[in-house]
PDB file of C-alpha atoms in Angstrom:
ATOM      1  CA  UNK A   9     108.959  84.919 127.884  1.00  0.00           C
ATOM      2  CA  UNK A  10     105.998  86.641 129.511  1.00  0.00           C
ATOM      3  CA  UNK A  11     104.443  88.806 126.755  1.00  0.00           C
ATOM      4  CA  UNK A  12     103.690  91.507 129.318  1.00  0.00           C
ATOM      5  CA  UNK A  13     107.364  91.878 130.187  1.00  0.00           C
ATOM      6  CA  UNK A  14     108.736  95.237 129.093  1.00  0.00           C
ATOM      7  CA  UNK A  15     111.825  97.383 129.303  1.00  0.00           C
ATOM      8  CA  UNK A  16     114.533  98.630 126.962  1.00  0.00           C
ATOM      9  CA  UNK A  17     114.920  96.076 124.191  1.00  0.00           C
ATOM     10  CA  UNK A  18     117.785  94.375 122.484  1.00  0.00           C
ATOM     11  CA  UNK A  19     116.517  94.870 118.936  1.00  0.00           C
ATOM     12  CA  UNK A  20     117.295  92.638 115.978  1.00  0.00           C
ATOM     13  CA  UNK A  21     116.591  94.172 112.573  1.00  0.00           C
ATOM     14  CA  UNK A  22     115.987  91.547 109.920  1.00  0.00           C
ATOM     15  CA  UNK A  23     117.173  90.997 107.254  1.00  0.00           C
ATOM     16  CA  UNK A  24     120.644  92.332 108.141  1.00  0.00           C
ATOM     17  CA  UNK A  25     121.692  95.520 106.378  1.00  0.00           C
ATOM     18  CA  UNK A  26     124.131  93.690 104.110  1.00  0.00           C
ATOM     19  CA  UNK A  27     121.344  91.401 102.869  1.00  0.00           C
ATOM     20  CA  UNK A  28     118.679  94.020 102.168  1.00  0.00           C
ATOM     21  CA  UNK A  29     117.407  95.036  98.790  1.00  0.00           C
ATOM     22  CA  UNK A  30     118.904  98.032  97.066  1.00  0.00           C
ATOM     23  CA  UNK A  31     117.085 101.338  97.149  1.00  0.00           C
ATOM     24  CA  UNK A  32     114.879 102.501 100.011  1.00  0.00           C
ATOM     25  CA  UNK A  33     115.295  99.283 102.015  1.00  0.00           C
ATOM     26  CA  UNK A  34     119.079  99.546 102.197  1.00  0.00           C
ATOM     27  CA  UNK A  35     119.016 102.259 104.870  1.00  0.00           C
ATOM     28  CA  UNK A  36     115.706 101.262 106.429  1.00  0.00           C
ATOM     29  CA  UNK A  37     115.265 101.590 110.168  1.00  0.00           C
ATOM     30  CA  UNK A  38     118.085 103.965 111.009  1.00  0.00           C
ATOM     31  CA  UNK A  39     115.404 105.886 112.912  1.00  0.00           C
ATOM     32  CA  UNK A  40     114.189 102.923 114.992  1.00  0.00           C
ATOM     33  CA  UNK A  41     117.777 102.001 115.803  1.00  0.00           C
ATOM     34  CA  UNK A  42     118.301 105.471 117.245  1.00  0.00           C
ATOM     35  CA  UNK A  43     114.924 105.237 119.000  1.00  0.00           C
ATOM     36  CA  UNK A  44     116.031 102.018 120.698  1.00  0.00           C
ATOM     37  CA  UNK A  45     119.150 103.749 121.980  1.00  0.00           C
ATOM     38  CA  UNK A  46     117.138 106.779 123.117  1.00  0.00           C
ATOM     39  CA  UNK A  47     115.092 104.614 125.513  1.00  0.00           C
ATOM     40  CA  UNK A  48     118.096 102.720 126.848  1.00  0.00           C
ATOM     41  CA  UNK A  49     117.978  99.794 124.453  1.00  0.00           C
ATOM     42  CA  UNK A  50     120.483  98.577 121.898  1.00  0.00           C
ATOM     43  CA  UNK A  51     120.759  96.947 118.490  1.00  0.00           C
ATOM     44  CA  UNK A  52     121.783  93.311 118.184  1.00  0.00           C
ATOM     45  CA  UNK A  53     124.653  93.084 115.679  1.00  0.00           C
ATOM     46  CA  UNK A  54     123.859  90.933 112.648  1.00  0.00           C
ATOM     47  CA  UNK A  55     125.304  90.269 109.241  1.00  0.00           C
ATOM     48  CA  UNK A  56     125.281  87.628 106.542  1.00  0.00           C
ATOM     49  CA  UNK A  57     127.343  85.295 108.748  1.00  0.00           C
ATOM     50  CA  UNK A  58     125.096  85.781 111.786  1.00  0.00           C
ATOM     51  CA  UNK A  59     121.714  86.897 110.373  1.00  0.00           C
ATOM     52  CA  UNK A  60     119.837  85.996 113.575  1.00  0.00           C
ATOM     53  CA  UNK A  61     122.223  87.941 115.813  1.00  0.00           C
ATOM     54  CA  UNK A  62     123.958  86.545 118.896  1.00  0.00           C
ATOM     55  CA  UNK A  63     120.853  85.042 120.511  1.00  0.00           C
ATOM     56  CA  UNK A  64     120.243  87.975 122.880  1.00  0.00           C
ATOM     57  CA  UNK A  65     117.427  89.736 121.020  1.00  0.00           C
ATOM     58  CA  UNK A  66     114.281  90.611 122.956  1.00  0.00           C
ATOM     59  CA  UNK A  67     112.620  92.337 119.986  1.00  0.00           C
ATOM     60  CA  UNK A  68     112.518  91.745 116.234  1.00  0.00           C
ATOM     61  CA  UNK A  69     111.733  94.515 113.759  1.00  0.00           C
ATOM     62  CA  UNK A  70     111.264  93.191 110.235  1.00  0.00           C
ATOM     63  CA  UNK A  71     112.468  95.436 107.440  1.00  0.00           C
ATOM     64  CA  UNK A  72     110.216  93.809 104.814  1.00  0.00           C
ATOM     65  CA  UNK A  73     108.244  90.542 104.584  1.00  0.00           C
ATOM     66  CA  UNK A  74     110.422  87.431 104.745  1.00  0.00           C
ATOM     67  CA  UNK A  75     109.587  83.709 104.714  1.00  0.00           C
ATOM     68  CA  UNK A  76     107.834  82.377 107.795  1.00  0.00           C
ATOM     69  CA  UNK A  77     110.685  79.877 108.148  1.00  0.00           C
ATOM     70  CA  UNK A  78     113.087  82.767 108.761  1.00  0.00           C
ATOM     71  CA  UNK A  79     110.930  84.071 111.608  1.00  0.00           C
ATOM     72  CA  UNK A  80     110.749  80.594 113.120  1.00  0.00           C
ATOM     73  CA  UNK A  81     114.539  80.355 112.932  1.00  0.00           C
ATOM     74  CA  UNK A  82     114.925  83.748 114.621  1.00  0.00           C
ATOM     75  CA  UNK A  83     112.573  82.667 117.416  1.00  0.00           C
ATOM     76  CA  UNK A  84     114.548  79.463 117.920  1.00  0.00           C
ATOM     77  CA  UNK A  85     117.860  81.347 118.004  1.00  0.00           C
ATOM     78  CA  UNK A  86     116.624  84.065 120.392  1.00  0.00           C
ATOM     79  CA  UNK A  87     114.781  82.470 123.336  1.00  0.00           C
ATOM     80  CA  UNK A  88     114.206  85.826 125.078  1.00  0.00           C
ATOM     81  CA  UNK A  89     112.368  87.299 122.095  1.00  0.00           C
ATOM     82  CA  UNK A  90     109.124  88.869 123.362  1.00  0.00           C
ATOM     83  CA  UNK A  91     107.950  91.245 120.617  1.00  0.00           C
ATOM     84  CA  UNK A  92     107.871  91.128 116.811  1.00  0.00           C
ATOM     85  CA  UNK A  93     107.015  94.117 114.616  1.00  0.00           C
ATOM     86  CA  UNK A  94     105.704  92.981 111.226  1.00  0.00           C
ATOM     87  CA  UNK A  95     106.133  95.407 108.319  1.00  0.00           C
ATOM     88  CA  UNK A  96     102.707  95.134 106.647  1.00  0.00           C
ATOM     89  CA  UNK A  97      99.040  95.050 107.608  1.00  0.00           C
ATOM     90  CA  UNK A  98      98.365  91.991 105.438  1.00  0.00           C
ATOM     91  CA  UNK A  99      99.870  89.296 107.672  1.00  0.00           C
ATOM     92  CA  UNK A 100      98.007  86.220 106.423  1.00  0.00           C
ATOM     93  CA  UNK A 101     101.209  84.278 105.739  1.00  0.00           C
ATOM     94  CA  UNK A 102     102.257  84.629 109.403  1.00  0.00           C
ATOM     95  CA  UNK A 103      98.916  83.864 111.056  1.00  0.00           C
ATOM     96  CA  UNK A 104      99.559  80.127 111.701  1.00  0.00           C
ATOM     97  CA  UNK A 105     102.830  80.980 113.487  1.00  0.00           C
ATOM     98  CA  UNK A 106     101.182  83.840 115.414  1.00  0.00           C
ATOM     99  CA  UNK A 107      98.473  81.468 116.639  1.00  0.00           C
ATOM    100  CA  UNK A 108     101.124  78.967 117.667  1.00  0.00           C
ATOM    101  CA  UNK A 109     103.306  81.527 119.472  1.00  0.00           C
ATOM    102  CA  UNK A 110     100.847  83.509 121.567  1.00  0.00           C
ATOM    103  CA  UNK A 111     103.618  84.019 124.140  1.00  0.00           C
ATOM    104  CA  UNK A 112     104.993  86.688 121.788  1.00  0.00           C
ATOM    105  CA  UNK A 113     103.677  90.236 121.416  1.00  0.00           C
ATOM    106  CA  UNK A 114     102.953  90.628 117.695  1.00  0.00           C
ATOM    107  CA  UNK A 115     102.306  94.021 116.127  1.00  0.00           C
ATOM    108  CA  UNK A 116     101.625  94.793 112.481  1.00  0.00           C
ATOM    109  CA  UNK A 117     101.404  97.882 110.312  1.00  0.00           C
ATOM    110  CA  UNK A 118      97.595  97.946 110.334  1.00  0.00           C
ATOM    111  CA  UNK A 119      96.401 101.513 110.011  1.00  0.00           C
ATOM    112  CA  UNK A 120      99.888 102.870 109.303  1.00  0.00           C
ATOM    113  CA  UNK A 121      99.514 103.022 105.524  1.00  0.00           C
ATOM    114  CA  UNK A 122      95.939 104.311 105.531  1.00  0.00           C
ATOM    115  CA  UNK A 123      96.644 107.746 103.965  1.00  0.00           C
ATOM    116  CA  UNK A 124      98.561 106.621 100.841  1.00  0.00           C
ATOM    117  CA  UNK A 125      96.405 103.532 100.232  1.00  0.00           C
ATOM    118  CA  UNK A 126      93.124 105.410 100.626  1.00  0.00           C
ATOM    119  CA  UNK A 127      94.494 108.091  98.322  1.00  0.00           C
ATOM    120  CA  UNK A 128      95.210 105.406  95.725  1.00  0.00           C
ATOM    121  CA  UNK A 129      91.720 103.945  96.158  1.00  0.00           C
ATOM    122  CA  UNK A 130      90.265 107.401  95.549  1.00  0.00           C
ATOM    123  CA  UNK A 131      92.450 107.820  92.448  1.00  0.00           C
ATOM    124  CA  UNK A 132      91.125 104.535  91.044  1.00  0.00           C
ATOM    125  CA  UNK A 133      87.573 105.544  91.927  1.00  0.00           C
ATOM    126  CA  UNK A 134      87.781 108.873  90.130  1.00  0.00           C
ATOM    127  CA  UNK A 135      89.557 107.317  87.148  1.00  0.00           C
ATOM    128  CA  UNK A 136      86.764 104.781  86.656  1.00  0.00           C
ATOM    129  CA  UNK A 137      83.975 107.315  87.140  1.00  0.00           C
ATOM    130  CA  UNK A 138      85.589 109.542  84.504  1.00  0.00           C
ATOM    131  CA  UNK A 139      86.096 106.593  82.083  1.00  0.00           C
ATOM    132  CA  UNK A 140      89.884 106.983  82.067  1.00  0.00           C
ATOM    133  CA  UNK A 141      90.661 103.298  81.323  1.00  0.00           C
ATOM    134  CA  UNK A 142      88.870 103.611  77.983  1.00  0.00           C
ATOM    135  CA  UNK A 143      90.384 107.015  77.261  1.00  0.00           C
ATOM    136  CA  UNK A 144      93.918 105.810  77.954  1.00  0.00           C
ATOM    137  CA  UNK A 145      93.441 103.162  75.268  1.00  0.00           C
ATOM    138  CA  UNK A 146      91.673 105.498  72.818  1.00  0.00           C
ATOM    139  CA  UNK A 147      93.239 106.437  69.503  1.00  0.00           C
ATOM    140  CA  UNK A 148      90.535 108.943  68.516  1.00  0.00           C
ATOM    141  CA  UNK A 149      88.318 111.638  70.042  1.00  0.00           C
ATOM    142  CA  UNK A 150      85.349 109.371  70.746  1.00  0.00           C
ATOM    143  CA  UNK A 151      82.225 110.094  72.810  1.00  0.00           C
ATOM    144  CA  UNK A 152      82.270 112.107  76.010  1.00  0.00           C
ATOM    145  CA  UNK A 153      81.063 110.871  79.379  1.00  0.00           C
ATOM    146  CA  UNK A 154      81.787 110.614  83.058  1.00  0.00           C
ATOM    147  CA  UNK A 155      80.216 110.656  86.498  1.00  0.00           C
ATOM    148  CA  UNK A 156      80.792 112.872  89.516  1.00  0.00           C
ATOM    149  CA  UNK A 157      81.066 111.482  93.028  1.00  0.00           C
ATOM    150  CA  UNK A 158      78.491 114.008  94.210  1.00  0.00           C
ATOM    151  CA  UNK A 159      75.260 112.249  95.087  1.00  0.00           C
ATOM    152  CA  UNK A 160      76.626 108.719  94.776  1.00  0.00           C
ATOM    153  CA  UNK A 161      75.917 105.769  97.046  1.00  0.00           C
ATOM    154  CA  UNK A 162      79.177 104.162  98.171  1.00  0.00           C
ATOM    155  CA  UNK A 163      79.785 100.862  99.980  1.00  0.00           C
ATOM    156  CA  UNK A 164      83.103 100.418 101.774  1.00  0.00           C
ATOM    157  CA  UNK A 165      83.948  96.883 102.908  1.00  0.00           C
ATOM    158  CA  UNK A 166      86.217  97.088 105.944  1.00  0.00           C
ATOM    159  CA  UNK A 167      86.390  99.052 109.161  1.00  0.00           C
ATOM    160  CA  UNK A 168      90.114  99.632 109.609  1.00  0.00           C
ATOM    161  CA  UNK A 169      92.366 102.590 108.962  1.00  0.00           C
ATOM    162  CA  UNK A 170      92.256 102.462 105.156  1.00  0.00           C
ATOM    163  CA  UNK A 171      88.466 102.147 105.069  1.00  0.00           C
ATOM    164  CA  UNK A 172      88.060 105.049 107.500  1.00  0.00           C
ATOM    165  CA  UNK A 173      90.480 107.285 105.611  1.00  0.00           C
ATOM    166  CA  UNK A 174      88.710 106.502 102.329  1.00  0.00           C
ATOM    167  CA  UNK A 175      85.423 107.375 104.052  1.00  0.00           C
ATOM    168  CA  UNK A 176      86.892 110.719 105.101  1.00  0.00           C
ATOM    169  CA  UNK A 177      87.975 111.418 101.522  1.00  0.00           C
ATOM    170  CA  UNK A 178      84.576 110.402 100.122  1.00  0.00           C
ATOM    171  CA  UNK A 179      82.888 112.849 102.453  1.00  0.00           C
ATOM    172  CA  UNK A 180      84.639 115.682 100.598  1.00  0.00           C
ATOM    173  CA  UNK A 181      81.768 115.103  98.175  1.00  0.00           C
ATOM    174  CA  UNK A 182      78.061 114.787  98.903  1.00  0.00           C
ATOM    175  CA  UNK A 183      78.111 110.993  99.153  1.00  0.00           C
ATOM    176  CA  UNK A 184      76.117 108.426 101.098  1.00  0.00           C
ATOM    177  CA  UNK A 185      78.489 105.852 102.582  1.00  0.00           C
ATOM    178  CA  UNK A 186      77.683 102.443 104.037  1.00  0.00           C
ATOM    179  CA  UNK A 187      80.481 100.686 105.919  1.00  0.00           C
ATOM    180  CA  UNK A 188      80.503  96.874 105.987  1.00  0.00           C
ATOM    181  CA  UNK A 189      82.599  95.416 108.785  1.00  0.00           C
ATOM    182  CA  UNK A 190      83.062  92.352 110.975  1.00  0.00           C
ATOM    183  CA  UNK A 191      81.662  93.914 114.144  1.00  0.00           C
ATOM    184  CA  UNK A 192      78.529  95.954 114.816  1.00  0.00           C
ATOM    185  CA  UNK A 193      80.401  99.022 116.086  1.00  0.00           C
ATOM    186  CA  UNK A 194      79.358 102.142 114.193  1.00  0.00           C
ATOM    187  CA  UNK A 195      82.077 103.786 112.098  1.00  0.00           C
ATOM    188  CA  UNK A 196      82.148 107.526 112.878  1.00  0.00           C
ATOM    189  CA  UNK A 197      81.190 109.623 109.864  1.00  0.00           C
ATOM    190  CA  UNK A 198      79.455 106.810 107.990  1.00  0.00           C
ATOM    191  CA  UNK A 199      75.783 107.109 107.094  1.00  0.00           C
ATOM    192  CA  UNK A 200      75.275 103.466 107.994  1.00  0.00           C
ATOM    193  CA  UNK A 201      77.342 100.585 109.369  1.00  0.00           C
ATOM    194  CA  UNK A 202      76.344  96.958 108.817  1.00  0.00           C
ATOM    195  CA  UNK A 203      77.995  93.641 109.595  1.00  0.00           C
ATOM    196  CA  UNK A 204      79.676  91.504 106.965  1.00  0.00           C
ATOM    197  CA  UNK A 205      76.826  89.001 106.793  1.00  0.00           C
ATOM    198  CA  UNK A 206      74.645  91.780 105.352  1.00  0.00           C
ATOM    199  CA  UNK A 207      76.955  92.579 102.437  1.00  0.00           C
ATOM    200  CA  UNK A 208      74.524  91.202  99.864  1.00  0.00           C
ATOM    201  CA  UNK A 209      71.801  93.509 101.189  1.00  0.00           C
ATOM    202  CA  UNK A 210      73.751  96.702 100.510  1.00  0.00           C
ATOM    203  CA  UNK A 211      75.275  95.904  97.105  1.00  0.00           C
ATOM    204  CA  UNK A 212      72.143  96.611  95.007  1.00  0.00           C
ATOM    205  CA  UNK A 213      71.988 100.332  94.352  1.00  0.00           C
ATOM    206  CA  UNK A 214      75.647 100.980  95.177  1.00  0.00           C
ATOM    207  CA  UNK A 215      77.489 103.174  92.685  1.00  0.00           C
ATOM    208  CA  UNK A 216      80.927 102.483  94.196  1.00  0.00           C
ATOM    209  CA  UNK A 217      82.032  99.329  96.047  1.00  0.00           C
ATOM    210  CA  UNK A 218      85.497  99.554  97.606  1.00  0.00           C
ATOM    211  CA  UNK A 219      87.173  96.544  99.243  1.00  0.00           C
ATOM    212  CA  UNK A 220      89.487  97.304 102.174  1.00  0.00           C
ATOM    213  CA  UNK A 221      88.941  94.292 104.448  1.00  0.00           C
ATOM    214  CA  UNK A 222      91.670  92.049 105.841  1.00  0.00           C
ATOM    215  CA  UNK A 223      92.476  88.813 104.008  1.00  0.00           C
ATOM    216  CA  UNK A 224      91.217  85.966 106.191  1.00  0.00           C
ATOM    217  CA  UNK A 225      89.536  82.617 105.638  1.00  0.00           C
ATOM    218  CA  UNK A 226      86.240  84.405 106.255  1.00  0.00           C
ATOM    219  CA  UNK A 227      86.794  87.076 103.588  1.00  0.00           C
ATOM    220  CA  UNK A 228      88.268  84.866 100.850  1.00  0.00           C
ATOM    221  CA  UNK A 229      86.113  85.206  97.737  1.00  0.00           C
ATOM    222  CA  UNK A 230      83.646  87.510  99.494  1.00  0.00           C
ATOM    223  CA  UNK A 231      83.036  89.231  96.148  1.00  0.00           C
ATOM    224  CA  UNK A 232      82.049  86.365  93.874  1.00  0.00           C
ATOM    225  CA  UNK A 233      79.598  85.728  91.057  1.00  0.00           C
ATOM    226  CA  UNK A 234      76.591  86.210  93.331  1.00  0.00           C
ATOM    227  CA  UNK A 235      77.790  89.560  94.682  1.00  0.00           C
ATOM    228  CA  UNK A 236      78.752  90.854  91.240  1.00  0.00           C
ATOM    229  CA  UNK A 237      75.311  89.879  89.938  1.00  0.00           C
ATOM    230  CA  UNK A 238      73.702  91.869  92.773  1.00  0.00           C
ATOM    231  CA  UNK A 239      75.615  95.006  91.818  1.00  0.00           C
ATOM    232  CA  UNK A 240      74.086  97.474  89.348  1.00  0.00           C
ATOM    233  CA  UNK A 241      75.402  97.596  85.756  1.00  0.00           C
ATOM    234  CA  UNK A 242      76.526 101.182  86.496  1.00  0.00           C
ATOM    235  CA  UNK A 243      78.542 100.222  89.606  1.00  0.00           C
ATOM    236  CA  UNK A 244      82.322 100.269  89.874  1.00  0.00           C
ATOM    237  CA  UNK A 245      84.430  97.920  92.005  1.00  0.00           C
ATOM    238  CA  UNK A 246      87.704  98.951  93.680  1.00  0.00           C
ATOM    239  CA  UNK A 247      90.035  96.476  95.434  1.00  0.00           C
ATOM    240  CA  UNK A 248      93.092  97.714  97.343  1.00  0.00           C
ATOM    241  CA  UNK A 249      92.993  94.968 100.011  1.00  0.00           C
ATOM    242  CA  UNK A 250      94.126  91.554  98.763  1.00  0.00           C
ATOM    243  CA  UNK A 251      93.337  89.818  95.494  1.00  0.00           C
ATOM    244  CA  UNK A 252      91.882  86.784  97.249  1.00  0.00           C
ATOM    245  CA  UNK A 253      88.852  88.792  98.403  1.00  0.00           C
ATOM    246  CA  UNK A 254      87.540  88.901  94.815  1.00  0.00           C
ATOM    247  CA  UNK A 255      86.829  85.847  92.646  1.00  0.00           C
ATOM    248  CA  UNK A 256      88.931  86.721  89.606  1.00  0.00           C
ATOM    249  CA  UNK A 257      87.119  84.449  87.155  1.00  0.00           C
ATOM    250  CA  UNK A 258      83.766  85.836  88.275  1.00  0.00           C
ATOM    251  CA  UNK A 259      85.067  89.385  87.807  1.00  0.00           C
ATOM    252  CA  UNK A 260      86.273  88.594  84.281  1.00  0.00           C
ATOM    253  CA  UNK A 261      82.821  87.254  83.421  1.00  0.00           C
ATOM    254  CA  UNK A 262      80.993  90.181  85.009  1.00  0.00           C
ATOM    255  CA  UNK A 263      83.045  92.753  83.109  1.00  0.00           C
ATOM    256  CA  UNK A 264      82.665  90.886  79.824  1.00  0.00           C
ATOM    257  CA  UNK A 265      78.899  90.643  80.313  1.00  0.00           C
ATOM    258  CA  UNK A 266      78.524  94.263  81.405  1.00  0.00           C
ATOM    259  CA  UNK A 267      77.130  93.213  84.788  1.00  0.00           C
ATOM    260  CA  UNK A 268      79.176  96.015  86.358  1.00  0.00           C
ATOM    261  CA  UNK A 269      80.565  99.179  84.827  1.00  0.00           C
ATOM    262  CA  UNK A 270      84.268  98.783  85.570  1.00  0.00           C
ATOM    263  CA  UNK A 271      86.890  97.637  88.069  1.00  0.00           C
ATOM    264  CA  UNK A 272      90.011  99.210  89.557  1.00  0.00           C
ATOM    265  CA  UNK A 273      92.490  96.763  91.069  1.00  0.00           C
ATOM    266  CA  UNK A 274      95.731  97.346  92.931  1.00  0.00           C
ATOM    267  CA  UNK A 275      95.764  93.683  93.968  1.00  0.00           C
ATOM    268  CA  UNK A 276      94.890  90.528  92.046  1.00  0.00           C
ATOM    269  CA  UNK A 277      94.573  86.788  92.447  1.00  0.00           C
ATOM    270  CA  UNK A 278      96.957  85.437  91.287  1.00  0.00           C
ATOM    271  CA  UNK A 279      99.545  88.113  91.918  1.00  0.00           C
ATOM    272  CA  UNK A 280     101.381  89.186  89.878  1.00  0.00           C
ATOM    273  CA  UNK A 281      98.629  88.847  87.276  1.00  0.00           C
ATOM    274  CA  UNK A 282     100.165  86.752  84.471  1.00  0.00           C
ATOM    275  CA  UNK A 283     100.837  88.225  81.050  1.00  0.00           C
ATOM    276  CA  UNK A 284      97.982  87.396  78.715  1.00  0.00           C
ATOM    277  CA  UNK A 285      95.369  87.207  81.479  1.00  0.00           C
ATOM    278  CA  UNK A 286      91.918  88.339  80.231  1.00  0.00           C
ATOM    279  CA  UNK A 287      91.835  91.268  82.646  1.00  0.00           C
ATOM    280  CA  UNK A 288      94.757  92.895  80.814  1.00  0.00           C
ATOM    281  CA  UNK A 289      92.642  93.061  77.661  1.00  0.00           C
ATOM    282  CA  UNK A 290      89.467  94.234  79.426  1.00  0.00           C
ATOM    283  CA  UNK A 291      88.994  97.883  78.384  1.00  0.00           C
ATOM    284  CA  UNK A 292      87.007  98.729  81.540  1.00  0.00           C
ATOM    285  CA  UNK A 293      89.540  97.390  84.012  1.00  0.00           C
ATOM    286  CA  UNK A 294      92.343  99.518  85.453  1.00  0.00           C
ATOM    287  CA  UNK A 295      95.163  97.581  87.147  1.00  0.00           C
ATOM    288  CA  UNK A 296      98.084  98.947  89.143  1.00  0.00           C
ATOM    289  CA  UNK A 297     100.823  96.538  90.317  1.00  0.00           C
ATOM    290  CA  UNK A 298     100.241  96.634  94.104  1.00  0.00           C
ATOM    291  CA  UNK A 299     101.651 100.155  94.298  1.00  0.00           C
ATOM    292  CA  UNK A 300      99.117 101.843  96.577  1.00  0.00           C
ATOM    293  CA  UNK A 301     101.877 101.889  99.174  1.00  0.00           C
ATOM    294  CA  UNK A 302     105.381 101.983  97.723  1.00  0.00           C
ATOM    295  CA  UNK A 303     108.516 101.500  99.869  1.00  0.00           C
ATOM    296  CA  UNK A 304     109.265 105.214  99.541  1.00  0.00           C
ATOM    297  CA  UNK A 305     105.870 106.005 101.093  1.00  0.00           C
ATOM    298  CA  UNK A 306     105.835 103.187 103.616  1.00  0.00           C
ATOM    299  CA  UNK A 307     109.254 103.100 105.246  1.00  0.00           C
ATOM    300  CA  UNK A 308     108.901 106.442 107.090  1.00  0.00           C
ATOM    301  CA  UNK A 309     105.418 105.423 108.271  1.00  0.00           C
ATOM    302  CA  UNK A 310     106.343 101.968 109.583  1.00  0.00           C
ATOM    303  CA  UNK A 311     109.552 103.346 111.093  1.00  0.00           C
ATOM    304  CA  UNK A 312     107.498 105.837 113.084  1.00  0.00           C
ATOM    305  CA  UNK A 313     105.316 103.023 114.428  1.00  0.00           C
ATOM    306  CA  UNK A 314     108.372 100.942 115.349  1.00  0.00           C
ATOM    307  CA  UNK A 315     109.842 103.933 117.181  1.00  0.00           C
ATOM    308  CA  UNK A 316     106.638 104.504 119.149  1.00  0.00           C
ATOM    309  CA  UNK A 317     106.396 100.816 120.020  1.00  0.00           C
ATOM    310  CA  UNK A 318     110.018 100.721 121.189  1.00  0.00           C
ATOM    311  CA  UNK A 319     109.240 103.605 123.536  1.00  0.00           C
ATOM    312  CA  UNK A 320     106.029 101.891 124.678  1.00  0.00           C
ATOM    313  CA  UNK A 321     107.918  98.680 125.445  1.00  0.00           C
ATOM    314  CA  UNK A 322     110.434 100.622 127.531  1.00  0.00           C
ATOM    315  CA  UNK A 323     107.629 102.399 129.411  1.00  0.00           C
ATOM    316  CA  UNK A 324     105.447  99.336 129.829  1.00  0.00           C
ATOM    317  CA  UNK A 325     102.539 100.931 127.947  1.00  0.00           C
ATOM    318  CA  UNK A 326     100.248  99.533 125.232  1.00  0.00           C
ATOM    319  CA  UNK A 327     101.680  98.785 121.803  1.00  0.00           C
ATOM    320  CA  UNK A 328     100.157 100.105 118.583  1.00  0.00           C
ATOM    321  CA  UNK A 329      98.889  97.653 115.967  1.00  0.00           C
ATOM    322  CA  UNK A 330      98.498  94.619 118.226  1.00  0.00           C
ATOM    323  CA  UNK A 331      97.616  91.562 116.151  1.00  0.00           C
ATOM    324  CA  UNK A 332      94.375  89.729 116.917  1.00  0.00           C
ATOM    325  CA  UNK A 333      95.522  86.115 116.508  1.00  0.00           C
ATOM    326  CA  UNK A 334      92.001  84.739 116.355  1.00  0.00           C
ATOM    327  CA  UNK A 335      90.734  87.281 113.811  1.00  0.00           C
ATOM    328  CA  UNK A 336      93.903  86.907 111.740  1.00  0.00           C
ATOM    329  CA  UNK A 337      94.908  90.554 111.454  1.00  0.00           C
TER     330      UNK A 337
END
């Protein structure tokens, strides 16, 4: 199908309602279903016996991440499929299929979850600066301490929605912020923007380093032993992107040696982080279980994007969150 073709869609929601998880996913996408009808489209019936519908779907809206094999099966069963809405911004598992099927319009959730994820990154930042990991474990009064964000030098790795929202939050304080991104385009509001190949130049002297870049072959292990060694002993590291961007063994060693002050992680490699892993026992590491964007927060946000994209398809206008197959996000 020509990816530029538009019009009211026959929308398949996957997985079918009777196969979805309990809780917030069970009623997911009632809004997009109504949005499809509002622009003259319709919903392709599906259930456990016919999970890929009747073969007439022109659009697929995924309720939550599913195996790539399922998406391939849906594509094979629905030859007129021209658009797929992915539910998350981190789409690395789907990139090989996206690169193979460039005849499809692929959109992701990039930028959609920026407010809650940036809020979580800020929470981790403030917790580390105020020594909360140690205080949570304390059994006595102990010494005081803590650092304010005012006057700090912050490095934000990434140029997307989460990075920009975190930048906006940082600017509530008197901070100096350097953005590190793939392209040379200046990020509005930043004090400086540099390209990714200059990361090592900006790490020395940084008080806060926050990772919000996409997970690609290029960014895998971008924070390794060398980068951690370049950071000041008073610096904190925050990762709300993907665990693969940070070399876990190198981080364990850096924390144990006091090469950096502390780390706040919402993502790890491996994930989930196994019981007994050294990071669990590290008193200066704060770990949350990939909860910067919970289903309760995310479903209304991704539904709104799906609704806007359904209307855009019907109108023949540009879709939000178009995937860059070559870049991998």
